[in-house]
PDB file of C-alpha atoms in Angstrom:
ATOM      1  CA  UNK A   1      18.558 -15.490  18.357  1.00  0.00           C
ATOM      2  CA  UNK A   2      16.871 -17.361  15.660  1.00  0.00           C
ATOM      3  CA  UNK A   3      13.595 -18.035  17.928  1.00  0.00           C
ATOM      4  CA  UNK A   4      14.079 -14.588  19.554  1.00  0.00           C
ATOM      5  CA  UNK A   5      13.628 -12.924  15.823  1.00  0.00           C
ATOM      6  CA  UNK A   6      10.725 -15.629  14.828  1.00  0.00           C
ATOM      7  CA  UNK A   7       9.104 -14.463  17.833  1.00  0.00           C
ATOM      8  CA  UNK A   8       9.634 -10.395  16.796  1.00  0.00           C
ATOM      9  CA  UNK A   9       8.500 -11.217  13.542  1.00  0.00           C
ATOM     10  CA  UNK A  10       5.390 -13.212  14.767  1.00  0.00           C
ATOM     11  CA  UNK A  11       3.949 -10.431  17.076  1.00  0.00           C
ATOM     12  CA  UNK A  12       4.352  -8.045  14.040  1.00  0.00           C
ATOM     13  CA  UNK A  13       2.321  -9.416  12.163  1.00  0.00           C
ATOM     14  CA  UNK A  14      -0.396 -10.054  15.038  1.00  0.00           C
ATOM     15  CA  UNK A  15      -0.159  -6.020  16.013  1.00  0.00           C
ATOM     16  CA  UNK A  16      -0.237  -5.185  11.981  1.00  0.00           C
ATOM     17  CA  UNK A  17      -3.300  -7.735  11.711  1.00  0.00           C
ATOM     18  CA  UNK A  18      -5.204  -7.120  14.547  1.00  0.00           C
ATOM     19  CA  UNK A  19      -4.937  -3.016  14.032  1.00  0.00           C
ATOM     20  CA  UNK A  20      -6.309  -3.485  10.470  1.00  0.00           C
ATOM     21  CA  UNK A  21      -9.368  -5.323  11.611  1.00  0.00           C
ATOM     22  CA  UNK A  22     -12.547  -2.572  11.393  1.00  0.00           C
ATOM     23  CA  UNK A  23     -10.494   0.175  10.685  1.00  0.00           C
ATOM     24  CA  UNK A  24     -12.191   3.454   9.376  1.00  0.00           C
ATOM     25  CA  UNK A  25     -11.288   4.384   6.659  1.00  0.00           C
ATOM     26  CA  UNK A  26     -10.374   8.086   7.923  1.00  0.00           C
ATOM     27  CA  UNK A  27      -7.805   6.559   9.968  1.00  0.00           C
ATOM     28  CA  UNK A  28      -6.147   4.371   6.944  1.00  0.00           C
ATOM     29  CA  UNK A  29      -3.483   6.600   5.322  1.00  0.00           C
ATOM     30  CA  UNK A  30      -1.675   7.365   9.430  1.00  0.00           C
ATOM     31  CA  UNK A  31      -2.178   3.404  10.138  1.00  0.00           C
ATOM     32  CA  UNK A  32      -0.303   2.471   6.690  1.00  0.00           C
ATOM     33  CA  UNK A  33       2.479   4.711   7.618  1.00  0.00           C
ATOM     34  CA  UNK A  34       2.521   3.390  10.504  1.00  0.00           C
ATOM     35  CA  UNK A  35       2.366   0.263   9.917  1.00  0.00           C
ATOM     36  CA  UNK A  36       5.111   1.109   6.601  1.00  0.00           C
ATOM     37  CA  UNK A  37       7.891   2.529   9.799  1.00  0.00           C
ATOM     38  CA  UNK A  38       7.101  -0.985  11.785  1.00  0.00           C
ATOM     39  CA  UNK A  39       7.747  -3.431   8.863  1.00  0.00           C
ATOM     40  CA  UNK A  40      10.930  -1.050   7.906  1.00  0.00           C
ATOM     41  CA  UNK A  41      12.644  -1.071  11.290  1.00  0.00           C
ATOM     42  CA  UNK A  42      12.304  -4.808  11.708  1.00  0.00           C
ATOM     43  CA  UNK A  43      13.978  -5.192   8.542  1.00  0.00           C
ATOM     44  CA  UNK A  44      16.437  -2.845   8.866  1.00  0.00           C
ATOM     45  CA  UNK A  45      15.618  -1.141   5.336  1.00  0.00           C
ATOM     46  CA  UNK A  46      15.745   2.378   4.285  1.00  0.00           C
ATOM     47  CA  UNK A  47      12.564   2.761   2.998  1.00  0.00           C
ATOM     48  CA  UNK A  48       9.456   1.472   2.703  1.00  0.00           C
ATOM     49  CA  UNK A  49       6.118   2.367   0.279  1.00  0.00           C
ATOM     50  CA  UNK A  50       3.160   2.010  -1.154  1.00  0.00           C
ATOM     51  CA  UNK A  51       2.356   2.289  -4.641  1.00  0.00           C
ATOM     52  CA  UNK A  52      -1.125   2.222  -5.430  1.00  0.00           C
ATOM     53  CA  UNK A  53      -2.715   2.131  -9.654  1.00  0.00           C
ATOM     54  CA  UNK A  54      -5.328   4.666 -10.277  1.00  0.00           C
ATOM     55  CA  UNK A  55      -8.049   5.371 -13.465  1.00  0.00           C
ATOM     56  CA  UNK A  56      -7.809   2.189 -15.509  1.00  0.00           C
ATOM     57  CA  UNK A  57      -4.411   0.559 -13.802  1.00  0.00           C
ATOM     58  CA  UNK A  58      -1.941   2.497 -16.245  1.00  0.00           C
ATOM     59  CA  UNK A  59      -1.287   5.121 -13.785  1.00  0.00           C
ATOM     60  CA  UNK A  60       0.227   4.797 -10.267  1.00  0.00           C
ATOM     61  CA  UNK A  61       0.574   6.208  -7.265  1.00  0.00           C
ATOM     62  CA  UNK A  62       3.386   6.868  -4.842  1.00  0.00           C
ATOM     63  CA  UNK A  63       0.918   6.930  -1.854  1.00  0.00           C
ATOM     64  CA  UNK A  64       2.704   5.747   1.076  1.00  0.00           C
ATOM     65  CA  UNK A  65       6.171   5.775   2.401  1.00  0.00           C
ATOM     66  CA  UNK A  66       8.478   5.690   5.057  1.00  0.00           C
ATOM     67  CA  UNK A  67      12.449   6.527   5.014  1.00  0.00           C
ATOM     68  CA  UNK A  68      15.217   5.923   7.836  1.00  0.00           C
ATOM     69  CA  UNK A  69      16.730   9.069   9.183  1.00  0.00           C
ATOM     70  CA  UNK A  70      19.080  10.840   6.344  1.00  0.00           C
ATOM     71  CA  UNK A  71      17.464   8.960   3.449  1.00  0.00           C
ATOM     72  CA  UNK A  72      15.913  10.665   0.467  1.00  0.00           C
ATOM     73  CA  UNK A  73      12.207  11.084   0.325  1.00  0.00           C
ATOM     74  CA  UNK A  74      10.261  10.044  -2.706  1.00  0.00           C
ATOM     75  CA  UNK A  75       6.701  10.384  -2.249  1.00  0.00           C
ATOM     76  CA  UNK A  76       6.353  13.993  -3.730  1.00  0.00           C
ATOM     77  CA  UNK A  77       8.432  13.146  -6.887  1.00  0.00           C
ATOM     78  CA  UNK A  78       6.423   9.946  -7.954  1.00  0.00           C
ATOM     79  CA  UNK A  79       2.735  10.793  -8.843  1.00  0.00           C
ATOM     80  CA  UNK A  80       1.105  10.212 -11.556  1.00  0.00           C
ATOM     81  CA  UNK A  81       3.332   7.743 -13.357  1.00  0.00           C
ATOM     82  CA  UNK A  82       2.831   5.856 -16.693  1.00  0.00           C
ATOM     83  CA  UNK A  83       3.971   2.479 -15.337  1.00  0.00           C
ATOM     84  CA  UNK A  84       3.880   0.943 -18.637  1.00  0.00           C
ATOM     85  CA  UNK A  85       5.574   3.249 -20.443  1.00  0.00           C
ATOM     86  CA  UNK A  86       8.228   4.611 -18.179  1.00  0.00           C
ATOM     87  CA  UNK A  87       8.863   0.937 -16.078  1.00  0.00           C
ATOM     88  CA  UNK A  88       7.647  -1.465 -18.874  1.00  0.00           C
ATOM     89  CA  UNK A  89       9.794  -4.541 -17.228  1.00  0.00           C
ATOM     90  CA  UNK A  90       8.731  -3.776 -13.613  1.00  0.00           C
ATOM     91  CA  UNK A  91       5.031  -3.342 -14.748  1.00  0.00           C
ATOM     92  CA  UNK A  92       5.036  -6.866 -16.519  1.00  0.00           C
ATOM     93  CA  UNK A  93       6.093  -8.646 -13.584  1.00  0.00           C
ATOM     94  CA  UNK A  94       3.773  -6.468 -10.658  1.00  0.00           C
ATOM     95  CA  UNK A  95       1.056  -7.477 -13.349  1.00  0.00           C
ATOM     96  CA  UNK A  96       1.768 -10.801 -13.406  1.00  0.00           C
ATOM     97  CA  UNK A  97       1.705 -11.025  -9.574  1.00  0.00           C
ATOM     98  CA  UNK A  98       5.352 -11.994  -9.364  1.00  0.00           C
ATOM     99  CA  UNK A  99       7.553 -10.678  -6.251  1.00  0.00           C
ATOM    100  CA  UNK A 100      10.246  -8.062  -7.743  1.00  0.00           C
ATOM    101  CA  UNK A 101      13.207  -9.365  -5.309  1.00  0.00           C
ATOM    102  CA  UNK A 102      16.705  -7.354  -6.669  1.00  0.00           C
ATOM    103  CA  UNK A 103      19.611  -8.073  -3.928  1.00  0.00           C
ATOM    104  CA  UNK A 104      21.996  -5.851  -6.660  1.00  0.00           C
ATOM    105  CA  UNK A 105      19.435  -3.466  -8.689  1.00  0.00           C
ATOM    106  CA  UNK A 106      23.107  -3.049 -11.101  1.00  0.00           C
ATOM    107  CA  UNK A 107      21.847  -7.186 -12.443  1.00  0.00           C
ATOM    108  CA  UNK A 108      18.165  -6.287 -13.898  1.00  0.00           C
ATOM    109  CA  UNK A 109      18.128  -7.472 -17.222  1.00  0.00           C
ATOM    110  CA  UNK A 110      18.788  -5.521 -20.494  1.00  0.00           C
ATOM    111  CA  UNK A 111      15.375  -4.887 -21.016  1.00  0.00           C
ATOM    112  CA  UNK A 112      14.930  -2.995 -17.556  1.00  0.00           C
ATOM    113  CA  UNK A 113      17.659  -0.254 -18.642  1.00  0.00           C
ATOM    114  CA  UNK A 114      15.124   2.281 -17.904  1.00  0.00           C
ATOM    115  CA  UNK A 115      14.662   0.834 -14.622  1.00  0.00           C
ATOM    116  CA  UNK A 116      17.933   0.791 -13.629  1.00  0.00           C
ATOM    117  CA  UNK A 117      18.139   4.600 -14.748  1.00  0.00           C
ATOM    118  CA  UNK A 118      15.793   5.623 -12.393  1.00  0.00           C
ATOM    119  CA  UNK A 119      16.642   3.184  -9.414  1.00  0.00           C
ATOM    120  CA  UNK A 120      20.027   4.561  -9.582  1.00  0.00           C
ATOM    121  CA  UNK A 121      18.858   7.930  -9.845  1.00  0.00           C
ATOM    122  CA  UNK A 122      17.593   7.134  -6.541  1.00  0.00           C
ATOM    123  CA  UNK A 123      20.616   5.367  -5.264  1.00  0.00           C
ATOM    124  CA  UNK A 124      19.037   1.941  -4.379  1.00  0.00           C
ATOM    125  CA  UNK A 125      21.257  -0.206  -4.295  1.00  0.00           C
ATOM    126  CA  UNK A 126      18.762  -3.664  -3.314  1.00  0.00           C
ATOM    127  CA  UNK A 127      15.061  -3.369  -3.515  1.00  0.00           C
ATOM    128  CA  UNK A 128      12.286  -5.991  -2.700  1.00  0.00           C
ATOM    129  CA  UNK A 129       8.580  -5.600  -4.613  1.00  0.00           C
ATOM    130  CA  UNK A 130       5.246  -7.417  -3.840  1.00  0.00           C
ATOM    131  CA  UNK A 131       1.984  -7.277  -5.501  1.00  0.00           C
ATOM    132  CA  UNK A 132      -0.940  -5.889  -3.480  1.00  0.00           C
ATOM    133  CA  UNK A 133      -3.664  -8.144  -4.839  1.00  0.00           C
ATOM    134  CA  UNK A 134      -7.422  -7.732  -3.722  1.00  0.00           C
ATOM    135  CA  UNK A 135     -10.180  -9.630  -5.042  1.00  0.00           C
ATOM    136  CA  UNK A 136      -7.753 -11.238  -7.614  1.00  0.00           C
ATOM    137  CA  UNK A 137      -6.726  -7.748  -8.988  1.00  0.00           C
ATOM    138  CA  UNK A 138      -3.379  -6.322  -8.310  1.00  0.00           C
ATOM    139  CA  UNK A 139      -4.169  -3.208  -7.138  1.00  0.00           C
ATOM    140  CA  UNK A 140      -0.580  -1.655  -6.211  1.00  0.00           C
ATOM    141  CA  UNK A 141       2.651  -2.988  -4.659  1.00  0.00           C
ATOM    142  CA  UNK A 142       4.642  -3.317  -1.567  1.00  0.00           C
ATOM    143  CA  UNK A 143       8.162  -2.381  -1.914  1.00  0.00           C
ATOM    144  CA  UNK A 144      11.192  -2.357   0.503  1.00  0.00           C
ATOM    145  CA  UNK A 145      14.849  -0.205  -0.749  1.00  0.00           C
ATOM    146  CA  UNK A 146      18.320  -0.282   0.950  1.00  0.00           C
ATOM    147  CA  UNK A 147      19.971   2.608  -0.482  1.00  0.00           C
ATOM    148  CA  UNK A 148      23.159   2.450   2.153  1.00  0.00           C
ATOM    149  CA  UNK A 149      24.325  -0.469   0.947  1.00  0.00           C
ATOM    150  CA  UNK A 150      23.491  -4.202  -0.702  1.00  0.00           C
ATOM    151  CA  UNK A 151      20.884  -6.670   1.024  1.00  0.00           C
ATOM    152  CA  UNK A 152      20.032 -10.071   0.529  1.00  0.00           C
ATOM    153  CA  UNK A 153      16.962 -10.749   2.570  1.00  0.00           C
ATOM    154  CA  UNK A 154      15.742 -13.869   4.124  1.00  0.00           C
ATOM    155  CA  UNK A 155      12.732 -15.600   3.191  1.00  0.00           C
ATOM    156  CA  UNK A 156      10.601 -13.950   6.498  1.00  0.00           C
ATOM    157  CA  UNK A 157      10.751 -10.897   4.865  1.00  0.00           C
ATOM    158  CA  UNK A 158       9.204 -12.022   1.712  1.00  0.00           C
ATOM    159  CA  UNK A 159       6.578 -13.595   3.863  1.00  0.00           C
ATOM    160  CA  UNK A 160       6.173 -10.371   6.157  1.00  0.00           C
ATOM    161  CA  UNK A 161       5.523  -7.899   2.337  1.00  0.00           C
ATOM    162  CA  UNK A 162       3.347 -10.921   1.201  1.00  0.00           C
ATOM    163  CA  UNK A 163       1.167 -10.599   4.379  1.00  0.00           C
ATOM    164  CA  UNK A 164       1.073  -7.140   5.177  1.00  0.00           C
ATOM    165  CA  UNK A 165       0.542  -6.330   1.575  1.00  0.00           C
ATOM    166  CA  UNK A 166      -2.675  -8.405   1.610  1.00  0.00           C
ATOM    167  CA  UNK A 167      -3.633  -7.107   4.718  1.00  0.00           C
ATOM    168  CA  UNK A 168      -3.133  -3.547   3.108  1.00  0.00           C
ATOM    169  CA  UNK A 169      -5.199  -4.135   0.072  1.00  0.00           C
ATOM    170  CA  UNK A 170      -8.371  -5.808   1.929  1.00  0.00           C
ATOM    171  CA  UNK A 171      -8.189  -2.519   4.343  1.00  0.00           C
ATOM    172  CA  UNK A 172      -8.109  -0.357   1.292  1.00  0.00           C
ATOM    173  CA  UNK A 173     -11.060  -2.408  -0.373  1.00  0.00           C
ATOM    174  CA  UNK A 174     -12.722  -1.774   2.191  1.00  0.00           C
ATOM    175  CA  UNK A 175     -11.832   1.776   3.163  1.00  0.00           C
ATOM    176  CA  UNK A 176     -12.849   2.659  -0.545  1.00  0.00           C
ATOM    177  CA  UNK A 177     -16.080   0.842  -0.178  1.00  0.00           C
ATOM    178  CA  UNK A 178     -16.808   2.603   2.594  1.00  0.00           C
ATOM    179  CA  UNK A 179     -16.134   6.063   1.595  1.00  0.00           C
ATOM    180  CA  UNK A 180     -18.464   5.104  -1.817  1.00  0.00           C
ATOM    181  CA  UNK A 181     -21.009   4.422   0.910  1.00  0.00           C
ATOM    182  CA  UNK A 182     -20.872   7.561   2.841  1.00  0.00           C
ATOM    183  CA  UNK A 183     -21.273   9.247  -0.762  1.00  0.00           C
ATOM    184  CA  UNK A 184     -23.976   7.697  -1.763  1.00  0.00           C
ATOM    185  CA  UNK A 185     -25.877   7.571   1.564  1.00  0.00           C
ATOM    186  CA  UNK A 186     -25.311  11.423   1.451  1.00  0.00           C
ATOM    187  CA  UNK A 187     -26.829  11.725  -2.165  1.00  0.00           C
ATOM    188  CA  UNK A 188     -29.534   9.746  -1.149  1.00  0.00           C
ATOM    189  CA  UNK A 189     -30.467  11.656   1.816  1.00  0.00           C
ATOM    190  CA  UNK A 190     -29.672  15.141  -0.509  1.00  0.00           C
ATOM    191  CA  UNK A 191     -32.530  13.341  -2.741  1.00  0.00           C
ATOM    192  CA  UNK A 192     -34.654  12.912   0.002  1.00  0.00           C
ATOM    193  CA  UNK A 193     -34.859  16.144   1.292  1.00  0.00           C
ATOM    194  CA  UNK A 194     -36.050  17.484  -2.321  1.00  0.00           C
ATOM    195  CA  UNK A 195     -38.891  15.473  -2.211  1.00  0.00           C
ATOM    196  CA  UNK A 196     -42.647  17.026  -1.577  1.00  0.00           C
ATOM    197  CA  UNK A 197     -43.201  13.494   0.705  1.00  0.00           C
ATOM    198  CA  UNK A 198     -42.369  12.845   4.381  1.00  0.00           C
ATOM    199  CA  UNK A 199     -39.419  10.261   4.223  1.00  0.00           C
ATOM    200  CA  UNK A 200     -37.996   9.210   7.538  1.00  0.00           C
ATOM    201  CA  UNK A 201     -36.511   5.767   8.494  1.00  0.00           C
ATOM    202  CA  UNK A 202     -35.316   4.486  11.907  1.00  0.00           C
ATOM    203  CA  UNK A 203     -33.868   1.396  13.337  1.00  0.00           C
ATOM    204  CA  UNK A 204     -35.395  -1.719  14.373  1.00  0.00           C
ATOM    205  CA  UNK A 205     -35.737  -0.738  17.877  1.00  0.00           C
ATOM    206  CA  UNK A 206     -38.082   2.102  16.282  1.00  0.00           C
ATOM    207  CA  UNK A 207     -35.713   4.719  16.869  1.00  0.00           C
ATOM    208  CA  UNK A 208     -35.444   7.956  14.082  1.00  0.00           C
ATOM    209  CA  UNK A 209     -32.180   7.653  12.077  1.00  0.00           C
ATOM    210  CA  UNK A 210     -33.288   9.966   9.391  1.00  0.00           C
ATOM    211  CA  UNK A 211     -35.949  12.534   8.526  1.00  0.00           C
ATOM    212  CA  UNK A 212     -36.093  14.535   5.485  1.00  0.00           C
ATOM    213  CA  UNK A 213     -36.505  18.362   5.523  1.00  0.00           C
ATOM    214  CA  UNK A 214     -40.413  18.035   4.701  1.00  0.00           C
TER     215      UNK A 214
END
């Protein structure tokens, strides 16, 4: 059973991994969920999210997310959230790139009383939290809830939020620098039809890849 489950665990990360690899960026928010349903079956959770900062890392995101049948969606009722102010003890230790690992969310510490407010507002009862970090920023976190009931979870599934969420925040580098590429390749080429000049480029098989209106 033991090998059986190493083996399970294995080729999810490989499919995870390998699907990541080159992925267009218009295809990123379906693969995450995806990938979000994949991770949360194999670990028998009840849901599992994204949270990603926004403007100037105050602010997050509830971006991502997938729940078991009969659980509670979240997604629409956690935009736009002052981390700092509203989950001050969470925020310190996502900051600090420290894995938020709660097998009873009722033992957070006294200064996490807000916290516990809204996690039992929710009805988690055990909840698992790694950073996303990209380019030595933490850009968001990786979370896991069981809201059914308690779970202590074995060290693979630390290791499987730890790898996915890197995987995760390299694919959204790279989805974001993309999109900022296809923005300013369409500003230049807005530019470049205003001019009074011929401007054309092409390839270097001397093919035509672009021709202003002139």
């Amino acid at each position: 059973d033991a090998l059986r489950r190493r083996a399970m665990f294995e080729k999810l990360v490989t499919d995870i991994s390998t699907h990541f690899i080159n992925l267009s960026s218009d295809r990123l928010d379906h693969s995450i969920t995806t990938a979000l349903k994949k991770m949360g079956k194999f670990a028998g959770v009840d849901r599992s999210y994204v949270f990603l900062y926004s403007g100037a890392g105050r602010s997050m995101n509830y971006t991502h997310e997938w729940c078991a049948a009969g659980i509670d969606p979240q997604l629409e009722r956690m935009k736009g959230i002052d981390i700092l102010q509203k989950f001050p003890w969470f925020a310190r230790q996502i900051k600090s790139k420290r894995v938020v690992y709660l097998p009873r969310t009722d033992d957070l510490p006294e200064e996490a009383a807000t916290e516990k407010v809204e996690f039992r507002a929710q009805g988690i009862q055990s909840m698992i939290n790694v950073p996303m970090v990209a380019g030595g920023k933490v850009m968001g976190f990786l979370g896991f809830d069981s809201v059914r009931h308690q779970m202590q979870w074995p060290e693979e599934i630390i290791s499987l939020l730890k790898i996915v969420g890197e995987i995760l925040a390299n694919a959204l580098t790279r989805g974001a620098a993309e999109v900022a590429l296809r923005a300013s390749e369409k500003k230049y080429r807005e530019l470049a039809d205003l001019l009074p000049q011929i401007v054309f480029e092409t390839d270097t098989e001397g093919n035509l890849t672009f021709a202003n209106r002139q």
